[in-house]
CSV table of C-alpha atoms and ligand atoms in Angstrom, one decimal:
chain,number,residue,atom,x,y,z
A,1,UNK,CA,55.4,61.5,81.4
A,2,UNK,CA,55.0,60.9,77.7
A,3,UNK,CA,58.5,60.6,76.0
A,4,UNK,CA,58.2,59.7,72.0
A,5,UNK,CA,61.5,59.1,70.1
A,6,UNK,CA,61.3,58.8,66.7
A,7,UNK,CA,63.7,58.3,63.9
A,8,UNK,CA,64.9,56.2,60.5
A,9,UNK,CA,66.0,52.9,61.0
A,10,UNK,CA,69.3,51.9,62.7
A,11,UNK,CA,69.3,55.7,63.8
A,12,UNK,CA,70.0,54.6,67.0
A,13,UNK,CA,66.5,55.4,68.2
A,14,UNK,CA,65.6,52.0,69.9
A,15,UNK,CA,68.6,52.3,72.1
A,16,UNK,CA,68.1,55.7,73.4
A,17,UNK,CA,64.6,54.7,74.0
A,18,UNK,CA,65.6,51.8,75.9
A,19,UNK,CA,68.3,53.5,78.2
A,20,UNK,CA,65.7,56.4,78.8
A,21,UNK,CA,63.0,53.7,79.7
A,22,UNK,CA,65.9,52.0,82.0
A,23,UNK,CA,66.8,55.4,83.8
A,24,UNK,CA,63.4,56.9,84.1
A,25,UNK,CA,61.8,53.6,85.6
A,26,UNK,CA,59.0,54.0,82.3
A,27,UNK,CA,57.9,50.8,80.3
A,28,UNK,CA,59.2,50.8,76.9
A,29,UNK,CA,57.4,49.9,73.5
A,30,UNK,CA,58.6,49.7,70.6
A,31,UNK,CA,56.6,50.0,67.8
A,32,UNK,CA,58.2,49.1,65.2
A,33,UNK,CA,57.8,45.3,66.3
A,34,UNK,CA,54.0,45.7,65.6
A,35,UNK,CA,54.4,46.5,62.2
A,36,UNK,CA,57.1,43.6,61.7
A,37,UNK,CA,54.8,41.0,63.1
A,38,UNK,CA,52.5,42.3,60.6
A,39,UNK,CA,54.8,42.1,58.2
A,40,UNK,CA,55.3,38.8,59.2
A,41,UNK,CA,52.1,37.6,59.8
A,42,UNK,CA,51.3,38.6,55.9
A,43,UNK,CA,54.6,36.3,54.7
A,44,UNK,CA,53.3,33.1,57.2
A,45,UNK,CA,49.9,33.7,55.5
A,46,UNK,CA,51.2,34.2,52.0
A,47,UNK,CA,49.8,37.5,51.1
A,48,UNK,CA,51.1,40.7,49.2
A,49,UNK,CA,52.8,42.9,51.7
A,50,UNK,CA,51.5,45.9,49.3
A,51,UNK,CA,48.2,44.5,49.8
A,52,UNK,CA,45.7,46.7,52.4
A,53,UNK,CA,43.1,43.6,52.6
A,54,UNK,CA,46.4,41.4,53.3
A,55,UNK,CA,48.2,44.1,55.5
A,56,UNK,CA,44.7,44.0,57.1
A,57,UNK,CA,44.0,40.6,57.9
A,58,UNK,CA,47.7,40.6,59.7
A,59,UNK,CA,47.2,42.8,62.0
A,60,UNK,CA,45.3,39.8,63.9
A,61,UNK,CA,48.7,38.5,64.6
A,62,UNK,CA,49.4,36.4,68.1
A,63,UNK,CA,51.4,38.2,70.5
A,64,UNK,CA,53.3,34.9,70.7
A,65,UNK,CA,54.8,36.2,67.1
A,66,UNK,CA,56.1,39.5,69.0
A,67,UNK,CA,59.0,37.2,70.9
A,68,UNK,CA,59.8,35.9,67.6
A,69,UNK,CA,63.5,36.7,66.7
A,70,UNK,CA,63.0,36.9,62.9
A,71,UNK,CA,60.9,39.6,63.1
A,72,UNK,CA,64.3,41.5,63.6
A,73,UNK,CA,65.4,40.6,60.2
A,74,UNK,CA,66.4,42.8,57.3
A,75,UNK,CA,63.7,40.7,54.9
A,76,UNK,CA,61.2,41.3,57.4
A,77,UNK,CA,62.1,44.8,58.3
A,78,UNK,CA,61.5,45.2,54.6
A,79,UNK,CA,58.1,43.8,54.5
A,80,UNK,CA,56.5,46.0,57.7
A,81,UNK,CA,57.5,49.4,55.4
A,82,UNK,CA,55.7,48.1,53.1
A,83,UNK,CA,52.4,47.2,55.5
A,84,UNK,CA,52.7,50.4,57.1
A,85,UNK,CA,51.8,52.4,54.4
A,86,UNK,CA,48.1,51.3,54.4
A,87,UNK,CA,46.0,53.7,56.7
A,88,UNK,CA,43.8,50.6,57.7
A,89,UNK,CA,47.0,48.8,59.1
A,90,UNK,CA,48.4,51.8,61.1
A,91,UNK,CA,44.4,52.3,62.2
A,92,UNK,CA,44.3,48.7,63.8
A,93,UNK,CA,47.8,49.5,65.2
A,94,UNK,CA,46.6,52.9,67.0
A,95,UNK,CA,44.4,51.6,69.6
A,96,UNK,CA,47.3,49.6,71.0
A,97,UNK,CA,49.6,52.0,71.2
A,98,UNK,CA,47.6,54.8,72.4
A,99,UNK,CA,46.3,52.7,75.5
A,100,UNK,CA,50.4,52.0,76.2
A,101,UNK,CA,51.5,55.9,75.8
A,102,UNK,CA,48.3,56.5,78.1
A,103,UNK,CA,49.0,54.8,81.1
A,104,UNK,CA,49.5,55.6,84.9
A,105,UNK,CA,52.8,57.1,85.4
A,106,UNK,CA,54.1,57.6,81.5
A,107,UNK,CA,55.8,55.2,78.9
A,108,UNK,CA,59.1,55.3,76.2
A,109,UNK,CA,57.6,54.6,72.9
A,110,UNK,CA,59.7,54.5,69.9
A,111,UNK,CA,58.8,54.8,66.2
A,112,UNK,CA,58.4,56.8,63.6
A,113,UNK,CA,54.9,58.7,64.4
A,114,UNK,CA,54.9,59.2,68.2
A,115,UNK,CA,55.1,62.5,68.5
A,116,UNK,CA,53.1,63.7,65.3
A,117,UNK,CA,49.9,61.0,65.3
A,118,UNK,CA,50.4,58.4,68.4
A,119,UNK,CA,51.0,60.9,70.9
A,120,UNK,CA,51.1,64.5,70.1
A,121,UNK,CA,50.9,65.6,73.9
A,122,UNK,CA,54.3,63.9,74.8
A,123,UNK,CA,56.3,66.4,77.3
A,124,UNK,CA,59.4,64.8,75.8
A,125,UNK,CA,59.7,64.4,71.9
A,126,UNK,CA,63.0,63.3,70.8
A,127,UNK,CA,63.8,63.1,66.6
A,128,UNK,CA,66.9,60.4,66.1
A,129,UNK,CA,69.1,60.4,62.8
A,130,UNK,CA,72.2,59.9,61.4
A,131,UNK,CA,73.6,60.0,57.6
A,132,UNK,CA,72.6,56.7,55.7
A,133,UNK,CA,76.1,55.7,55.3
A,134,UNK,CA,76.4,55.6,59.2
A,135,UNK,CA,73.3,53.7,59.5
A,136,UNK,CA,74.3,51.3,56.7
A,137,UNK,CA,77.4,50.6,58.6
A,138,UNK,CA,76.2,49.8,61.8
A,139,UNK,CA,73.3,47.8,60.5
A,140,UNK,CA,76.3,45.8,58.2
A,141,UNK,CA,78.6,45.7,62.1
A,142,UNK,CA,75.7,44.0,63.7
A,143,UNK,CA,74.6,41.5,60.8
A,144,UNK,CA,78.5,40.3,60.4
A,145,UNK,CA,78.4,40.2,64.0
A,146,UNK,CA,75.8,37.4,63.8
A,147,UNK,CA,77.6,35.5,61.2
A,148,UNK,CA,75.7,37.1,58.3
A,149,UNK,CA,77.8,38.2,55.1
A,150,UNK,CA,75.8,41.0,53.0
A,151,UNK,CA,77.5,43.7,51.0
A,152,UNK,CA,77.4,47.0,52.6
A,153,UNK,CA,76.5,48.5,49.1
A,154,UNK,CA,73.3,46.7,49.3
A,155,UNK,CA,72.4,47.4,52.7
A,156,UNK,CA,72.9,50.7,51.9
A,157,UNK,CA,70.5,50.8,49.0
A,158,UNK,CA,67.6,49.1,51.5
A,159,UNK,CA,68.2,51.7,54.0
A,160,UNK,CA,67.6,54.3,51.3
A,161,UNK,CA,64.9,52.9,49.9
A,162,UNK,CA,63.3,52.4,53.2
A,163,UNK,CA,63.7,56.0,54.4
A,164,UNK,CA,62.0,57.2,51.0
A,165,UNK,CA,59.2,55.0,52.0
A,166,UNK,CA,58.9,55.4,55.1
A,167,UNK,CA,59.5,59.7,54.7
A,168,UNK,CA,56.9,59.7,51.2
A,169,UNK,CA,53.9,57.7,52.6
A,170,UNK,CA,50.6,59.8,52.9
A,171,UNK,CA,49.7,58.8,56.0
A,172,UNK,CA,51.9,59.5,58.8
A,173,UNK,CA,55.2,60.0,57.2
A,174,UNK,CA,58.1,59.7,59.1
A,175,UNK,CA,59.2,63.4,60.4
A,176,UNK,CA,60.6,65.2,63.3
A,177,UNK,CA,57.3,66.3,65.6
A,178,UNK,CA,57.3,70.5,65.6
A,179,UNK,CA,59.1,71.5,68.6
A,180,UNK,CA,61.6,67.6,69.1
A,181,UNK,CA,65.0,67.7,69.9
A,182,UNK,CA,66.7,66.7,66.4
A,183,UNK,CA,69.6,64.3,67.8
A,184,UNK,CA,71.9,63.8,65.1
A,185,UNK,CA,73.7,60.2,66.2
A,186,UNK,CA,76.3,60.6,62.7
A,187,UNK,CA,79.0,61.5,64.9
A,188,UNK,CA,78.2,61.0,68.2
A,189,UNK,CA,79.0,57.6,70.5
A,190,UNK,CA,76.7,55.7,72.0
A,191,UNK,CA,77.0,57.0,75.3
A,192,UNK,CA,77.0,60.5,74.6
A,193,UNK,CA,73.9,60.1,72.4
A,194,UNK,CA,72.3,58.8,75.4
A,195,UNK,CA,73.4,61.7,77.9
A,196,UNK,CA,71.5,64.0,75.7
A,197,UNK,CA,68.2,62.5,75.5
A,198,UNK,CA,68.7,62.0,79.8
A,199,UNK,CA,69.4,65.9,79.8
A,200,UNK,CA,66.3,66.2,77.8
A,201,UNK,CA,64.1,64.8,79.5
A,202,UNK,CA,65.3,66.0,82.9
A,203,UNK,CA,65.2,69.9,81.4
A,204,UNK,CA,61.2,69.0,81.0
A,205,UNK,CA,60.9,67.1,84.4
A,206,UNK,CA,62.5,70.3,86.2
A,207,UNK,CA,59.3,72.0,85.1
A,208,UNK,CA,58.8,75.0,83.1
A,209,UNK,CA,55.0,75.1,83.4
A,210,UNK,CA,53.6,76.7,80.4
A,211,UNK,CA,56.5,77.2,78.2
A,212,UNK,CA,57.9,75.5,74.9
A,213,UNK,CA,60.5,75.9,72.8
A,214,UNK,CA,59.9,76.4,69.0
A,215,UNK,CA,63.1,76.4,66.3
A,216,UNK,CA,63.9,78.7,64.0
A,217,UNK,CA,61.4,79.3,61.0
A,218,UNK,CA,61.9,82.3,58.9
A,219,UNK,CA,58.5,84.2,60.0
A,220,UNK,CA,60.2,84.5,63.3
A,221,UNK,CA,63.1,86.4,62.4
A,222,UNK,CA,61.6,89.5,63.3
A,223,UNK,CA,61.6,88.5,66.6
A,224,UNK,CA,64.9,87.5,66.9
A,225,UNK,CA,65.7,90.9,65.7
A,226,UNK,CA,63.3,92.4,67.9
A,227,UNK,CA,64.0,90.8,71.2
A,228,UNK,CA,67.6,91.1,70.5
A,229,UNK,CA,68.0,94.4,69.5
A,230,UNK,CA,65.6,95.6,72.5
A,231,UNK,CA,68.6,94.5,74.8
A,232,UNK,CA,71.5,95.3,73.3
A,233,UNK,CA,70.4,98.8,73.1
A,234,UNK,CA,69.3,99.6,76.5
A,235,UNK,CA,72.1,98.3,77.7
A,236,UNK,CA,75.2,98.7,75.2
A,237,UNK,CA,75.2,99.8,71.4
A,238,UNK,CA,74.4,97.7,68.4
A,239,UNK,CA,77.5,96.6,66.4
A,240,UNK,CA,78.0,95.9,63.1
A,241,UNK,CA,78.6,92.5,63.6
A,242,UNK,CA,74.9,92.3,65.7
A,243,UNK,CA,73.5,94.2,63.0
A,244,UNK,CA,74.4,91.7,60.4
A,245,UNK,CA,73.0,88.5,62.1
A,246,UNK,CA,69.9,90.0,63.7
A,247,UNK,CA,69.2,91.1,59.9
A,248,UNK,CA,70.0,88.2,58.0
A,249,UNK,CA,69.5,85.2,61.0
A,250,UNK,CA,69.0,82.6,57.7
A,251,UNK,CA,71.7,83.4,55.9
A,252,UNK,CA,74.7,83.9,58.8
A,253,UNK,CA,73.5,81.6,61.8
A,254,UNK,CA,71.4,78.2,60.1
A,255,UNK,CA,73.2,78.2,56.5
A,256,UNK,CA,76.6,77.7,57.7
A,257,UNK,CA,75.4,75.1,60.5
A,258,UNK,CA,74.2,77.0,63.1
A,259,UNK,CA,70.7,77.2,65.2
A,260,UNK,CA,68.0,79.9,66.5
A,261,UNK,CA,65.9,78.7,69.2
A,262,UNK,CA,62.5,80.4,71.2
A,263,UNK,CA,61.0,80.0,74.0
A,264,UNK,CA,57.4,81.1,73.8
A,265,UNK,CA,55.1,81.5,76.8
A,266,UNK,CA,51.2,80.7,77.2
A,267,UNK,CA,49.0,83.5,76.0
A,268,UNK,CA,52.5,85.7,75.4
A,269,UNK,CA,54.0,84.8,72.6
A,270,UNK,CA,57.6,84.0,71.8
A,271,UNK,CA,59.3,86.4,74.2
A,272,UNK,CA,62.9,84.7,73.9
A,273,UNK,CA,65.7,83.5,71.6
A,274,UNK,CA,68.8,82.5,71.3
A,275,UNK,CA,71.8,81.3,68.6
A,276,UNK,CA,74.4,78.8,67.9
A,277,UNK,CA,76.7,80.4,65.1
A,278,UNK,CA,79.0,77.6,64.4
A,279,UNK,CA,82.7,78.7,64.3
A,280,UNK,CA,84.6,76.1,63.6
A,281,UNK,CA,84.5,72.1,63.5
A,282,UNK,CA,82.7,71.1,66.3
A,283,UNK,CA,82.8,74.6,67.8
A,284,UNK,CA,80.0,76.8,68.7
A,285,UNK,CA,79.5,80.6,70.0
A,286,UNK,CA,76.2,81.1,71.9
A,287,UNK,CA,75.1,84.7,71.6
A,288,UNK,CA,72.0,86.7,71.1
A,289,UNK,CA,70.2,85.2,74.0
A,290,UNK,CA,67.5,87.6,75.0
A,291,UNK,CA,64.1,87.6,77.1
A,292,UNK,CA,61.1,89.8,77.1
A,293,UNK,CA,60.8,92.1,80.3
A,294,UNK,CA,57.4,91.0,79.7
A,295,UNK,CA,58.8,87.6,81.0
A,296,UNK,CA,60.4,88.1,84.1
A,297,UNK,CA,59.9,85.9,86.9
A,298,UNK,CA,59.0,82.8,84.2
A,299,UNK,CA,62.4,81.6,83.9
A,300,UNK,CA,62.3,81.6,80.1
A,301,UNK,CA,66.2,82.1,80.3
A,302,UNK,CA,66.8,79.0,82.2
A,303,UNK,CA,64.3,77.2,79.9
A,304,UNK,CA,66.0,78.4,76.8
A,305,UNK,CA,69.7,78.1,78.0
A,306,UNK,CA,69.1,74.4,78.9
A,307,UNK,CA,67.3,73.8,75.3
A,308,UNK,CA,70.1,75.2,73.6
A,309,UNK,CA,73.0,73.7,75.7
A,310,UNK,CA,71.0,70.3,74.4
A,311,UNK,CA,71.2,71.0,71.2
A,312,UNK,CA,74.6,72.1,70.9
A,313,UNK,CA,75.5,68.3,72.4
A,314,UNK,CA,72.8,66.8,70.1
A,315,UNK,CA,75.2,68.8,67.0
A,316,UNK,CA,78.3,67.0,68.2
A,317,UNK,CA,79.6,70.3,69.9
A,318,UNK,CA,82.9,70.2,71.3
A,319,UNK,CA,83.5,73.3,72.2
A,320,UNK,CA,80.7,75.5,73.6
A,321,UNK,CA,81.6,79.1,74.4
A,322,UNK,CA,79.7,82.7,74.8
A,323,UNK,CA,81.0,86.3,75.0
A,324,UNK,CA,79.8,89.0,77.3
A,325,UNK,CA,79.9,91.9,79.5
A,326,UNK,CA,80.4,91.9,83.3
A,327,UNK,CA,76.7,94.5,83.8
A,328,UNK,CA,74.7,91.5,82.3
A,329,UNK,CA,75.4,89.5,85.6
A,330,UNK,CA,72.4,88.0,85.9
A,331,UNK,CA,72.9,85.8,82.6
A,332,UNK,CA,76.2,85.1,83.3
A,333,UNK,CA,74.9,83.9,87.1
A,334,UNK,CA,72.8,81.5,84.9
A,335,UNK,CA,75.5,80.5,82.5
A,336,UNK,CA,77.2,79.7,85.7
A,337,UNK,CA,74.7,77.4,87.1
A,338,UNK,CA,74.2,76.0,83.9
A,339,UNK,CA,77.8,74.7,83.4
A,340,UNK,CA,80.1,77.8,82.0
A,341,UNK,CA,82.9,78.5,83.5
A,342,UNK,CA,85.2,81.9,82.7
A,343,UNK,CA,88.0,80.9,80.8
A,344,UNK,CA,90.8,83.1,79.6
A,345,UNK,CA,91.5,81.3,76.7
A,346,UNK,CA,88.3,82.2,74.9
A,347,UNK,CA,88.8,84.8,76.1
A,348,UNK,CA,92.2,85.2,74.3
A,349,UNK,CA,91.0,83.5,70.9
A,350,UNK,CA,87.7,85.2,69.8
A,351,UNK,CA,87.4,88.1,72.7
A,352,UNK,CA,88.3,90.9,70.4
A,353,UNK,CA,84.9,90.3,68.5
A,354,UNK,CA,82.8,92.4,70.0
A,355,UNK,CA,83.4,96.1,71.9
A,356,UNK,CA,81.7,95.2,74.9
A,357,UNK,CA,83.5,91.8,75.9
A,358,UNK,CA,84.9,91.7,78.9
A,359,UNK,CA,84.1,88.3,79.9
A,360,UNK,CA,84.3,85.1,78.2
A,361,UNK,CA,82.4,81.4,79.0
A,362,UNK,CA,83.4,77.8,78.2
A,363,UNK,CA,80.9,75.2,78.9
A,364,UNK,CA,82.3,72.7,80.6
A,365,UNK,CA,79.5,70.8,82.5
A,366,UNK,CA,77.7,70.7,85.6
B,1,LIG,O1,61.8,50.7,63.6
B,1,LIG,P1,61.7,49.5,62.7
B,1,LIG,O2,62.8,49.4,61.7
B,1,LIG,O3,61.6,48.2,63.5
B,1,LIG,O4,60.3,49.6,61.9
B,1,LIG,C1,60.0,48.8,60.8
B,1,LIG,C2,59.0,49.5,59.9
B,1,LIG,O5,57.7,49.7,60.5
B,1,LIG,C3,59.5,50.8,59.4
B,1,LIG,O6,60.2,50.8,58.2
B,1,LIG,C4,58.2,51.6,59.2
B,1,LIG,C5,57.2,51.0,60.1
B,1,LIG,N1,56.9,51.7,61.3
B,1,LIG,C6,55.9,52.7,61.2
B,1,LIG,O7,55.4,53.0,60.1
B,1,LIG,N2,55.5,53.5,62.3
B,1,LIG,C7,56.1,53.2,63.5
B,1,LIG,N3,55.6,53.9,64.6
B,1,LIG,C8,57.1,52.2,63.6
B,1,LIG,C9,57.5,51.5,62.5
């Protein structure tokens, strides 16, 4: 298995990558470290880091340089952004990573093009982040932990300047891959950041041949109204308050910090979906969860439910709960196995939303 992480710098991406590598027995590289010893290699030789012939020549670097402990350095951090904007650098770079990606039995690589150029076939693709004022601060934690005394101001300004290089280059910008899991480390600790990424890749290694999830992008709005409203009718009556997210999906569900997922299946089509409408700080309502008869027997639910359970954690939710109706027991027999649990004060607080609610879920875990 293939697992890419990707992210800015000091997102936290080089630690979830390692832990992954660590629990899933898979050899780690991170590539980053290539284009530092570049960077390096072009400030031992004296060349201009915004230079392709210099950036060039450099990427003949000794391995030797890879051990080096400078290369983890701010000033040289600085200089591989700058090397890795030429396409003949990240050209000489490809071979070398695409052989690791492509061995026997899988790899962790981390970076900030894994899953869009290195290896677009990963069967795990993870997208790391977190505001620049987080980053700046642990990037400032680590240096003062090493004795080094920089102003977090000016940290702050190279992260900045970094990202916009790193985000604005032609080739191979830095970008979550269609389809990752956007993990957003802002407010979440290290260890919970980690659990996340584990449940992400186990969700893939349980199998769910021929499915993948796709996020929300306005030309598939229909079909969350579609597959939604397909449901709800046969089986209740639309409300007002259905009516007003299946229409407007954008505007009530992702604007106020929400999140619409699909599953779609090989040579069907999206024939699922499912929200997060965001209810509070830290709390989320997962509703309109809906599969295509026409994909029965594929286990598109469990597929979905797992993806979106995943992304709630990845948004730093703290409370995860859904509303229902005691005739739809095969869901809820999923949200069971999944980790909800009926709780009656849910059921209590926001029960009285819709007509048909007679049962209420709070995740709590497997
Ligand atoms: O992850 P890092 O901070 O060690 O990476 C240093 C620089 O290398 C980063 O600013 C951009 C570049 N890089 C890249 O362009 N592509 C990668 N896959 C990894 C790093």
């Amino acid at each position: 298995m293939i697992i890419a992480v990707d992210g800015p710098t000091a997102s936290g991406k080089g630690t979830i990558a390692k832990a992954l590598a660590a629990h899933f027995g898979l050899p780690h590289l991170d590539t980053g470290l290539l284009y530092r010893a570049v960077g390096r290699q072009v400030q031992l030789a004296g060349g201009d880091p915004d230079n392709a012939q210099d950036g060039l020549a450099a990427c003949t670097f000794s391995d030797a340089l890879l051990d080096d402990e400078i290369l983890r350095s701010e000033e040289v951090g600085g200089f591989a952004s700058r090397v890795s904007v030429h396409p003949a650098v990240r050209q000489a770079l490809y071979d070398r990573q695409r052989a690791f990606a492509l061995q026997a039995g899988g790899a962790v690589l981390d970076g900030r093009d894994i899953g869009t150029v290195i290896a677009p076939e990963a069967e795990v693709k993870l997208f790391v982040t977190a505001s620049v004022a987080e980053r700046a601060r642990r990037r400032w934690l680590e240096m003062k932990g090493r004795g080094i005394a920089v102003a977090l101001a000016d940290i702050e300004r190279d992260i900045a300047a970094r990202d916009e290089r790193d985000t604005g280059r032609k080739d191979a910008p830095l970008m979550a891959a269609p389809g990752a899991l956007v993990i957003d480390t802002t407010f979440l600790g290290r260890e919970q950041a980690i659990e996340v990424a584990i449940e992400a890749v186990l969700t893939v290694q349980n199998g769910f041949p021929g499915l993948r999830i796709r996020p929300f992008e306005d030309s598939l709005a229909g079909d969350f109204h579609d597959i939604n409203a397909e449901w709800i009718e046969a089986m209740f009556r639309l409300e007002p308050t259905d009516r007003e997210v299946l229409e407007h999906p954008h505007e009530k569900i992702i604007a106020p910090g929400g999140e619409i997922l699909f599953v779609e299946a090989e040579g069907l089509g999206i024939v699922g979906t499912c929200a997060l409408q965001k209810t509070g700080p830290g709390a989320f309502e997962l509703t309109k969860m809906g599969v295509r008869e026409t994909a029965r027997g594929m286990k598109a639910g469990e597929f979905l439910l797992e993806a979106i359970i995943a992304r709630a954690k990845a948004m730093g939710a703290t409370k995860l709960y859904l509303l229902t109706n005691h005739i739809c027991a095969a869901a809820i027999h999923l949200y069971e196995k999944l980790g909800f649990a009926h709780d009656a004060g849910i059921m209590a607080e926001y029960g009285a939303r819709y007509e048909r609610c007679d049962v209420a879920m709070l995740y709590v875990g497997r």
